[in-house]
């Protein structure tokens, strides 16, 4: 119930405007966000790299409604790629297609993606396309398919969401093509028509999809994380759930998949203990580092995932 309300509010321009003006909201959001500038984000990634973690930088932005904003977002992503190269960060970049124009015009979005791919091809920096709400999944997969005939396509990866009924079929279709996959539970408000409503079913599907990912990676000789830490292996498990991580470890061990072929990914500011445990076990661990001024919808999704975050936020409001 609370989750549904918060996810609905994540699309509200009015609440966004309100929270953006509240210093307390910005302070609480900082737990999940590296800062509002690229300089902040570079500093955080440098620290993470020094601790043995890889990163993926997310210049925040989504649901862009004007062409010039989509181009501006693309420019910001290009600056992020340049910073990764210049600062020699062990990091990739994560983007959303709605950030670069998917809701406006598919051709515009594709042209913007091509600019990013050209930069990826030149710098060897990996770009992960985040998966957004179920209404955008077909279009995201279509654009990804089209991008596979462009230079730099091999630096492109996708996300599969375990809460969607369709994901097993999507993953099997993508499996043979060598596309690196990040497996997540799914963060949007979805109907029972398209997504498992019960957490136990999402978790069970997550484990089934993990088995498919492990098997796919094995068939491709594992394809480990590269020496720079910039290009992830084919299989990435993105969850803060101990049971999902433990299941993935067992699945990989049973199948004989090497540790450097199974990456764990987590969000900045969440489950540091688990991040360190998996790193110390010898797995690649990549931290998703969002930054920028467009933090509102990302922050609301983090509140929705865990009611305790909401109480923390509200208690800060009351204490001021
Ligand atoms: P679950 O929600 O069951 O949480 C397990 C435990 O983790 C909790 O008990 C708690 O301890 C901790 N935890 C989880 N969320 C927390 C939070 N917000 N604050 C504090 N503690 C928390 N989704 C999507 O739809 N498209 C995408 O592209 C991505 N990309 C992505 C990248 C990466 C690297 C990660 C880790 C996640 C995503 N997600 C995503 C989000 C994902 O779908 C999901 O919403 C969150 O990861 C929360 O689910 P968990 O798997 O962590 O499990």
GROMACS .gro file of C-alpha atoms and ligand atoms in nm:
model
  373
    1UNK     CA    1   0.000   0.000   0.000
    2UNK     CA    2   0.268   0.251   0.112
    3UNK     CA    3   0.489   0.124  -0.170
    4UNK     CA    4   0.214   0.190  -0.426
    5UNK     CA    5   0.152   0.542  -0.293
    6UNK     CA    6   0.520   0.634  -0.297
    7UNK     CA    7   0.568   0.495  -0.646
    8UNK     CA    8   0.267   0.692  -0.769
    9UNK     CA    9   0.407   1.005  -0.603
   10UNK     CA   10   0.740   0.947  -0.779
   11UNK     CA   11   0.568   1.078  -1.095
   12UNK     CA   12   0.421   1.385  -0.924
   13UNK     CA   13   0.563   1.716  -1.046
   14UNK     CA   14   0.411   1.898  -0.745
   15UNK     CA   15   0.574   1.679  -0.478
   16UNK     CA   16   0.898   1.688  -0.674
   17UNK     CA   17   0.898   2.067  -0.667
   18UNK     CA   18   0.822   2.068  -0.296
   19UNK     CA   19   1.095   1.819  -0.198
   20UNK     CA   20   1.352   1.992  -0.417
   21UNK     CA   21   1.310   2.305  -0.208
   22UNK     CA   22   1.341   2.127   0.128
   23UNK     CA   23   1.700   2.114   0.252
   24UNK     CA   24   1.605   1.820   0.477
   25UNK     CA   25   1.479   1.615   0.183
   26UNK     CA   26   1.801   1.684  -0.003
   27UNK     CA   27   2.003   1.583   0.300
   28UNK     CA   28   1.815   1.254   0.343
   29UNK     CA   29   1.840   1.186  -0.031
   30UNK     CA   30   2.219   1.222  -0.004
   31UNK     CA   31   2.227   0.882   0.163
   32UNK     CA   32   2.145   0.731  -0.176
   33UNK     CA   33   2.299   0.987  -0.411
   34UNK     CA   34   2.667   1.074  -0.453
   35UNK     CA   35   2.591   1.445  -0.490
   36UNK     CA   36   2.449   1.691  -0.738
   37UNK     CA   37   2.761   1.726  -0.957
   38UNK     CA   38   2.992   1.509  -1.165
   39UNK     CA   39   3.279   1.618  -0.938
   40UNK     CA   40   3.095   1.469  -0.637
   41UNK     CA   41   3.036   1.147  -0.828
   42UNK     CA   42   3.398   1.113  -0.943
   43UNK     CA   43   3.514   1.154  -0.582
   44UNK     CA   44   3.278   0.879  -0.463
   45UNK     CA   45   3.384   0.639  -0.741
   46UNK     CA   46   3.751   0.702  -0.666
   47UNK     CA   47   3.690   0.606  -0.303
   48UNK     CA   48   3.496   0.295  -0.405
   49UNK     CA   49   3.770   0.191  -0.648
   50UNK     CA   50   4.029   0.233  -0.373
   51UNK     CA   51   3.823  -0.009  -0.161
   52UNK     CA   52   3.820  -0.270  -0.437
   53UNK     CA   53   3.473  -0.199  -0.580
   54UNK     CA   54   3.384  -0.126  -0.940
   55UNK     CA   55   3.114   0.129  -1.021
   56UNK     CA   56   2.854   0.231  -1.272
   57UNK     CA   57   2.774   0.602  -1.281
   58UNK     CA   58   2.414   0.711  -1.330
   59UNK     CA   59   2.374   1.076  -1.436
   60UNK     CA   60   2.018   1.095  -1.306
   61UNK     CA   61   1.734   1.179  -1.541
   62UNK     CA   62   1.423   1.013  -1.684
   63UNK     CA   63   1.095   1.074  -1.865
   64UNK     CA   64   1.233   1.366  -2.062
   65UNK     CA   65   0.953   1.555  -2.236
   66UNK     CA   66   1.139   1.804  -2.457
   67UNK     CA   67   1.378   1.737  -2.742
   68UNK     CA   68   1.639   1.982  -2.617
   69UNK     CA   69   1.631   1.819  -2.273
   70UNK     CA   70   1.690   1.476  -2.430
   71UNK     CA   71   1.993   1.615  -2.617
   72UNK     CA   72   2.117   1.790  -2.304
   73UNK     CA   73   2.088   1.463  -2.107
   74UNK     CA   74   2.286   1.288  -2.381
   75UNK     CA   75   2.556   1.556  -2.350
   76UNK     CA   76   2.569   1.498  -1.975
   77UNK     CA   77   2.612   1.125  -2.026
   78UNK     CA   78   2.891   1.194  -2.277
   79UNK     CA   79   3.063   1.414  -2.016
   80UNK     CA   80   3.032   1.130  -1.768
   81UNK     CA   81   3.195   0.886  -2.012
   82UNK     CA   82   3.476   1.136  -2.071
   83UNK     CA   83   3.526   1.175  -1.695
   84UNK     CA   84   3.550   0.797  -1.648
   85UNK     CA   85   3.821   0.788  -1.913
   86UNK     CA   86   4.007   1.101  -1.800
   87UNK     CA   87   4.006   1.004  -1.432
   88UNK     CA   88   4.084   0.639  -1.514
   89UNK     CA   89   3.791   0.521  -1.306
   90UNK     CA   90   3.702   0.155  -1.286
   91UNK     CA   91   3.348   0.232  -1.386
   92UNK     CA   92   3.085   0.208  -1.654
   93UNK     CA   93   2.778   0.422  -1.707
   94UNK     CA   94   2.406   0.346  -1.658
   95UNK     CA   95   2.140   0.528  -1.855
   96UNK     CA   96   1.765   0.528  -1.915
   97UNK     CA   97   1.624   0.545  -2.265
   98UNK     CA   98   1.344   0.776  -2.146
   99UNK     CA   99   1.623   1.013  -2.038
  100UNK     CA  100   1.747   1.049  -2.397
  101UNK     CA  101   1.409   1.080  -2.565
  102UNK     CA  102   1.229   0.744  -2.579
  103UNK     CA  103   0.896   0.899  -2.475
  104UNK     CA  104   0.927   1.170  -2.740
  105UNK     CA  105   1.042   0.997  -3.055
  106UNK     CA  106   1.215   0.662  -3.105
  107UNK     CA  107   1.438   0.795  -3.382
  108UNK     CA  108   1.557   1.082  -3.162
  109UNK     CA  109   1.630   0.834  -2.884
  110UNK     CA  110   1.816   0.604  -3.124
  111UNK     CA  111   2.024   0.892  -3.265
  112UNK     CA  112   2.120   0.997  -2.912
  113UNK     CA  113   2.207   0.638  -2.825
  114UNK     CA  114   2.429   0.620  -3.135
  115UNK     CA  115   2.627   0.921  -3.010
  116UNK     CA  116   2.678   0.742  -2.679
  117UNK     CA  117   2.778   0.420  -2.852
  118UNK     CA  118   3.037   0.603  -3.062
  119UNK     CA  119   3.191   0.739  -2.740
  120UNK     CA  120   3.179   0.394  -2.579
  121UNK     CA  121   3.349   0.242  -2.882
  122UNK     CA  122   3.624   0.499  -2.871
  123UNK     CA  123   3.686   0.482  -2.496
  124UNK     CA  124   3.605   0.117  -2.419
  125UNK     CA  125   3.352   0.224  -2.156
  126UNK     CA  126   3.046   0.011  -2.099
  127UNK     CA  127   2.691   0.149  -2.105
  128UNK     CA  128   2.408  -0.032  -1.928
  129UNK     CA  129   2.054   0.051  -2.032
  130UNK     CA  130   1.842   0.044  -1.715
  131UNK     CA  131   1.497  -0.112  -1.754
  132UNK     CA  132   1.205   0.119  -1.679
  133UNK     CA  133   0.833   0.046  -1.634
  134UNK     CA  134   0.672  -0.241  -1.825
  135UNK     CA  135   0.521  -0.003  -2.083
  136UNK     CA  136   0.875   0.065  -2.208
  137UNK     CA  137   1.017  -0.288  -2.214
  138UNK     CA  138   0.930  -0.373  -2.578
  139UNK     CA  139   1.060  -0.039  -2.704
  140UNK     CA  140   1.379  -0.076  -2.499
  141UNK     CA  141   1.442  -0.425  -2.637
  142UNK     CA  142   1.367  -0.305  -2.993
  143UNK     CA  143   1.614  -0.018  -2.968
  144UNK     CA  144   1.875  -0.248  -2.820
  145UNK     CA  145   1.821  -0.494  -3.109
  146UNK     CA  146   1.860  -0.213  -3.361
  147UNK     CA  147   2.172  -0.086  -3.186
  148UNK     CA  148   2.340  -0.422  -3.234
  149UNK     CA  149   2.427  -0.329  -3.591
  150UNK     CA  150   2.600  -0.006  -3.483
  151UNK     CA  151   2.970   0.035  -3.401
  152UNK     CA  152   3.018   0.001  -3.027
  153UNK     CA  153   2.721  -0.233  -2.973
  154UNK     CA  154   2.941  -0.473  -2.777
  155UNK     CA  155   2.969  -0.208  -2.503
  156UNK     CA  156   2.595  -0.219  -2.442
  157UNK     CA  157   2.415  -0.418  -2.173
  158UNK     CA  158   2.056  -0.459  -2.055
  159UNK     CA  159   1.856  -0.518  -1.738
  160UNK     CA  160   1.600  -0.794  -1.681
  161UNK     CA  161   1.335  -0.757  -1.406
  162UNK     CA  162   1.238  -1.071  -1.215
  163UNK     CA  163   0.891  -0.939  -1.125
  164UNK     CA  164   0.771  -0.949  -1.489
  165UNK     CA  165   0.609  -1.271  -1.614
  166UNK     CA  166   0.771  -1.215  -1.954
  167UNK     CA  167   1.131  -1.197  -1.828
  168UNK     CA  168   1.217  -1.565  -1.860
  169UNK     CA  169   1.127  -1.558  -2.231
  170UNK     CA  170   1.314  -1.227  -2.281
  171UNK     CA  171   1.625  -1.358  -2.108
  172UNK     CA  172   1.626  -1.678  -2.313
  173UNK     CA  173   1.595  -1.475  -2.633
  174UNK     CA  174   1.884  -1.247  -2.530
  175UNK     CA  175   2.092  -1.530  -2.388
  176UNK     CA  176   2.266  -1.649  -2.702
  177UNK     CA  177   2.349  -1.297  -2.825
  178UNK     CA  178   2.626  -1.220  -2.577
  179UNK     CA  179   2.448  -0.924  -2.418
  180UNK     CA  180   2.563  -0.863  -2.060
  181UNK     CA  181   2.259  -0.880  -1.833
  182UNK     CA  182   2.195  -0.725  -1.493
  183UNK     CA  183   1.925  -0.914  -1.309
  184UNK     CA  184   1.707  -0.708  -1.070
  185UNK     CA  185   1.375  -0.764  -0.891
  186UNK     CA  186   1.208  -0.457  -1.045
  187UNK     CA  187   1.135  -0.114  -0.897
  188UNK     CA  188   0.816   0.019  -1.060
  189UNK     CA  189   0.446   0.000  -0.981
  190UNK     CA  190   0.308  -0.279  -1.203
  191UNK     CA  191  -0.030  -0.449  -1.236
  192UNK     CA  192  -0.102  -0.815  -1.168
  193UNK     CA  193  -0.154  -0.854  -1.542
  194UNK     CA  194   0.219  -0.817  -1.608
  195UNK     CA  195   0.404  -0.877  -1.281
  196UNK     CA  196   0.404  -1.117  -0.986
  197UNK     CA  197   0.227  -0.937  -0.702
  198UNK     CA  198   0.379  -1.158  -0.427
  199UNK     CA  199   0.739  -1.107  -0.311
  200UNK     CA  200   0.789  -1.484  -0.272
  201UNK     CA  201   0.707  -1.536  -0.641
  202UNK     CA  202   0.942  -1.256  -0.747
  203UNK     CA  203   1.220  -1.413  -0.540
  204UNK     CA  204   1.154  -1.759  -0.688
  205UNK     CA  205   1.163  -1.616  -1.039
  206UNK     CA  206   1.483  -1.427  -0.955
  207UNK     CA  207   1.649  -1.759  -0.867
  208UNK     CA  208   1.521  -1.928  -1.184
  209UNK     CA  209   1.657  -1.641  -1.393
  210UNK     CA  210   1.987  -1.662  -1.203
  211UNK     CA  211   2.021  -2.025  -1.312
  212UNK     CA  212   1.960  -1.926  -1.676
  213UNK     CA  213   2.216  -1.643  -1.652
  214UNK     CA  214   2.477  -1.874  -1.498
  215UNK     CA  215   2.416  -2.137  -1.766
  216UNK     CA  216   2.440  -1.873  -2.042
  217UNK     CA  217   2.765  -1.736  -1.902
  218UNK     CA  218   2.909  -2.086  -1.886
  219UNK     CA  219   2.820  -2.153  -2.249
  220UNK     CA  220   3.006  -1.833  -2.344
  221UNK     CA  221   3.316  -1.954  -2.151
  222UNK     CA  222   3.222  -1.726  -1.864
  223UNK     CA  223   3.343  -1.397  -2.012
  224UNK     CA  224   3.492  -1.256  -1.690
  225UNK     CA  225   3.498  -0.892  -1.585
  226UNK     CA  226   3.776  -0.724  -1.785
  227UNK     CA  227   4.107  -0.611  -1.633
  228UNK     CA  228   4.006  -0.244  -1.618
  229UNK     CA  229   3.688  -0.326  -1.426
  230UNK     CA  230   3.497  -0.124  -1.681
  231UNK     CA  231   3.332  -0.407  -1.870
  232UNK     CA  232   3.124  -0.637  -1.654
  233UNK     CA  233   3.086  -1.010  -1.710
  234UNK     CA  234   2.778  -1.145  -1.889
  235UNK     CA  235   2.607  -1.227  -1.560
  236UNK     CA  236   2.536  -0.963  -1.296
  237UNK     CA  237   2.315  -1.020  -0.993
  238UNK     CA  238   2.182  -0.686  -0.865
  239UNK     CA  239   2.014  -0.732  -0.528
  240UNK     CA  240   2.068  -0.647  -0.162
  241UNK     CA  241   1.892  -0.965  -0.057
  242UNK     CA  242   2.127  -1.213   0.117
  243UNK     CA  243   1.922  -1.508   0.003
  244UNK     CA  244   1.941  -1.409  -0.365
  245UNK     CA  245   2.319  -1.361  -0.338
  246UNK     CA  246   2.363  -1.694  -0.158
  247UNK     CA  247   2.150  -1.870  -0.419
  248UNK     CA  248   2.358  -1.718  -0.703
  249UNK     CA  249   2.683  -1.827  -0.538
  250UNK     CA  250   2.553  -2.185  -0.503
  251UNK     CA  251   2.419  -2.190  -0.858
  252UNK     CA  252   2.755  -2.072  -0.998
  253UNK     CA  253   2.953  -2.314  -0.782
  254UNK     CA  254   2.735  -2.608  -0.888
  255UNK     CA  255   2.772  -2.514  -1.255
  256UNK     CA  256   3.147  -2.451  -1.224
  257UNK     CA  257   3.136  -2.081  -1.314
  258UNK     CA  258   3.445  -1.891  -1.201
  259UNK     CA  259   3.408  -1.614  -0.944
  260UNK     CA  260   3.525  -1.341  -1.182
  261UNK     CA  261   3.241  -1.438  -1.420
  262UNK     CA  262   2.967  -1.361  -1.167
  263UNK     CA  263   2.933  -0.997  -1.068
  264UNK     CA  264   2.725  -0.862  -0.782
  265UNK     CA  265   2.583  -0.513  -0.811
  266UNK     CA  266   2.431  -0.294  -0.541
  267UNK     CA  267   2.308   0.060  -0.503
  268UNK     CA  268   2.520   0.331  -0.343
  269UNK     CA  269   2.435   0.366   0.025
  270UNK     CA  270   2.259   0.030   0.063
  271UNK     CA  271   2.390  -0.285   0.239
  272UNK     CA  272   2.756  -0.190   0.277
  273UNK     CA  273   2.796  -0.505   0.486
  274UNK     CA  274   2.687  -0.730   0.200
  275UNK     CA  275   2.895  -0.532  -0.052
  276UNK     CA  276   3.206  -0.596   0.158
  277UNK     CA  277   3.123  -0.959   0.229
  278UNK     CA  278   3.091  -1.044  -0.141
  279UNK     CA  279   3.404  -0.847  -0.229
  280UNK     CA  280   3.597  -1.033   0.043
  281UNK     CA  281   3.474  -1.365  -0.096
  282UNK     CA  282   3.648  -1.272  -0.424
  283UNK     CA  283   3.353  -1.172  -0.644
  284UNK     CA  284   3.352  -0.856  -0.855
  285UNK     CA  285   3.118  -0.608  -0.682
  286UNK     CA  286   2.994  -0.303  -0.871
  287UNK     CA  287   2.823  -0.010  -0.700
  288UNK     CA  288   2.557   0.189  -0.884
  289UNK     CA  289   2.638   0.555  -0.818
  290UNK     CA  290   2.361   0.804  -0.907
  291UNK     CA  291   2.432   1.175  -0.911
  292UNK     CA  292   2.274   1.496  -1.034
  293UNK     CA  293   1.986   1.728  -0.961
  294UNK     CA  294   1.714   1.497  -1.094
  295UNK     CA  295   1.722   1.278  -0.783
  296UNK     CA  296   1.352   1.292  -0.693
  297UNK     CA  297   1.206   0.982  -0.870
  298UNK     CA  298   1.513   0.774  -0.785
  299UNK     CA  299   1.484   0.877  -0.419
  300UNK     CA  300   1.110   0.794  -0.410
  301UNK     CA  301   1.178   0.444  -0.547
  302UNK     CA  302   1.433   0.391  -0.269
  303UNK     CA  303   1.178   0.506  -0.008
  304UNK     CA  304   0.919   0.272  -0.158
  305UNK     CA  305   1.151  -0.028  -0.132
  306UNK     CA  306   1.184  -0.003   0.242
  307UNK     CA  307   0.928   0.154   0.477
  308UNK     CA  308   1.205   0.218   0.734
  309UNK     CA  309   1.353   0.471   0.489
  310UNK     CA  310   1.024   0.661   0.488
  311UNK     CA  311   1.010   0.669   0.870
  312UNK     CA  312   1.369   0.792   0.877
  313UNK     CA  313   1.278   1.068   0.633
  314UNK     CA  314   0.963   1.165   0.825
  315UNK     CA  315   1.140   1.165   1.163
  316UNK     CA  316   1.402   1.404   1.017
  317UNK     CA  317   1.121   1.631   0.904
  318UNK     CA  318   0.958   1.631   1.246
  319UNK     CA  319   1.292   1.693   1.426
  320UNK     CA  320   1.382   2.003   1.227
  321LIG     P1  321   1.456  -0.648  -0.144
  321LIG     O1  322   1.373  -0.531  -0.179
  321LIG     O2  323   1.388  -0.775  -0.107
  321LIG     O3  324   1.556  -0.605  -0.030
  321LIG     C1  325   1.644  -0.695   0.035
  321LIG     C2  326   1.712  -0.620   0.149
  321LIG     O4  327   1.794  -0.517   0.096
  321LIG     C3  328   1.613  -0.546   0.241
  321LIG     O5  329   1.567  -0.630   0.343
  321LIG     C4  330   1.698  -0.433   0.292
  321LIG     O6  331   1.785  -0.478   0.396
  321LIG     C5  332   1.785  -0.399   0.174
  321LIG     N1  333   1.726  -0.292   0.091
  321LIG     C6  334   1.664  -0.305  -0.029
  321LIG     N2  335   1.625  -0.185  -0.076
  321LIG     C7  336   1.663  -0.094   0.015
  321LIG     C8  337   1.651   0.047   0.023
  321LIG     N3  338   1.594   0.120  -0.071
  321LIG     N4  339   1.701   0.108   0.134
  321LIG     C9  340   1.763   0.038   0.231
  321LIG     N5  341   1.777  -0.097   0.229
  321LIG    C10  342   1.728  -0.162   0.123
  321LIG     N6  343   1.516  -0.178  -1.098
  321LIG    C11  344   1.458  -0.163  -1.218
  321LIG     O7  345   1.336  -0.179  -1.230
  321LIG     N7  346   1.533  -0.131  -1.328
  321LIG    C12  347   1.668  -0.117  -1.320
  321LIG     O8  348   1.733  -0.089  -1.422
  321LIG    C13  349   1.731  -0.133  -1.195
  321LIG     N8  350   1.866  -0.119  -1.180
  321LIG    C14  351   1.925  -0.154  -1.061
  321LIG    C15  352   2.064  -0.158  -1.049
  321LIG    C16  353   2.123  -0.205  -0.933
  321LIG    C17  354   2.273  -0.213  -0.924
  321LIG    C18  355   2.043  -0.249  -0.824
  321LIG    C19  356   2.102  -0.304  -0.699
  321LIG    C20  357   1.906  -0.240  -0.833
  321LIG    C21  358   1.846  -0.191  -0.949
  321LIG     N9  359   1.708  -0.183  -0.959
  321LIG    C22  360   1.651  -0.164  -1.084
  321LIG    C23  361   1.624  -0.186  -0.836
  321LIG    C24  362   1.569  -0.324  -0.807
  321LIG     O9  363   1.472  -0.358  -0.903
  321LIG    C25  364   1.505  -0.331  -0.667
  321LIG    O10  365   1.400  -0.241  -0.659
  321LIG    C26  366   1.600  -0.302  -0.553
  321LIG    O11  367   1.727  -0.356  -0.576
  321LIG    C27  368   1.546  -0.361  -0.419
  321LIG    O12  369   1.534  -0.498  -0.431
  321LIG     P2  370   1.637  -0.602  -0.365
  321LIG    O13  371   1.677  -0.698  -0.470
  321LIG    O14  372   1.748  -0.532  -0.302
  321LIG    O15  373   1.553  -0.688  -0.265
   0.00000   0.00000   0.00000
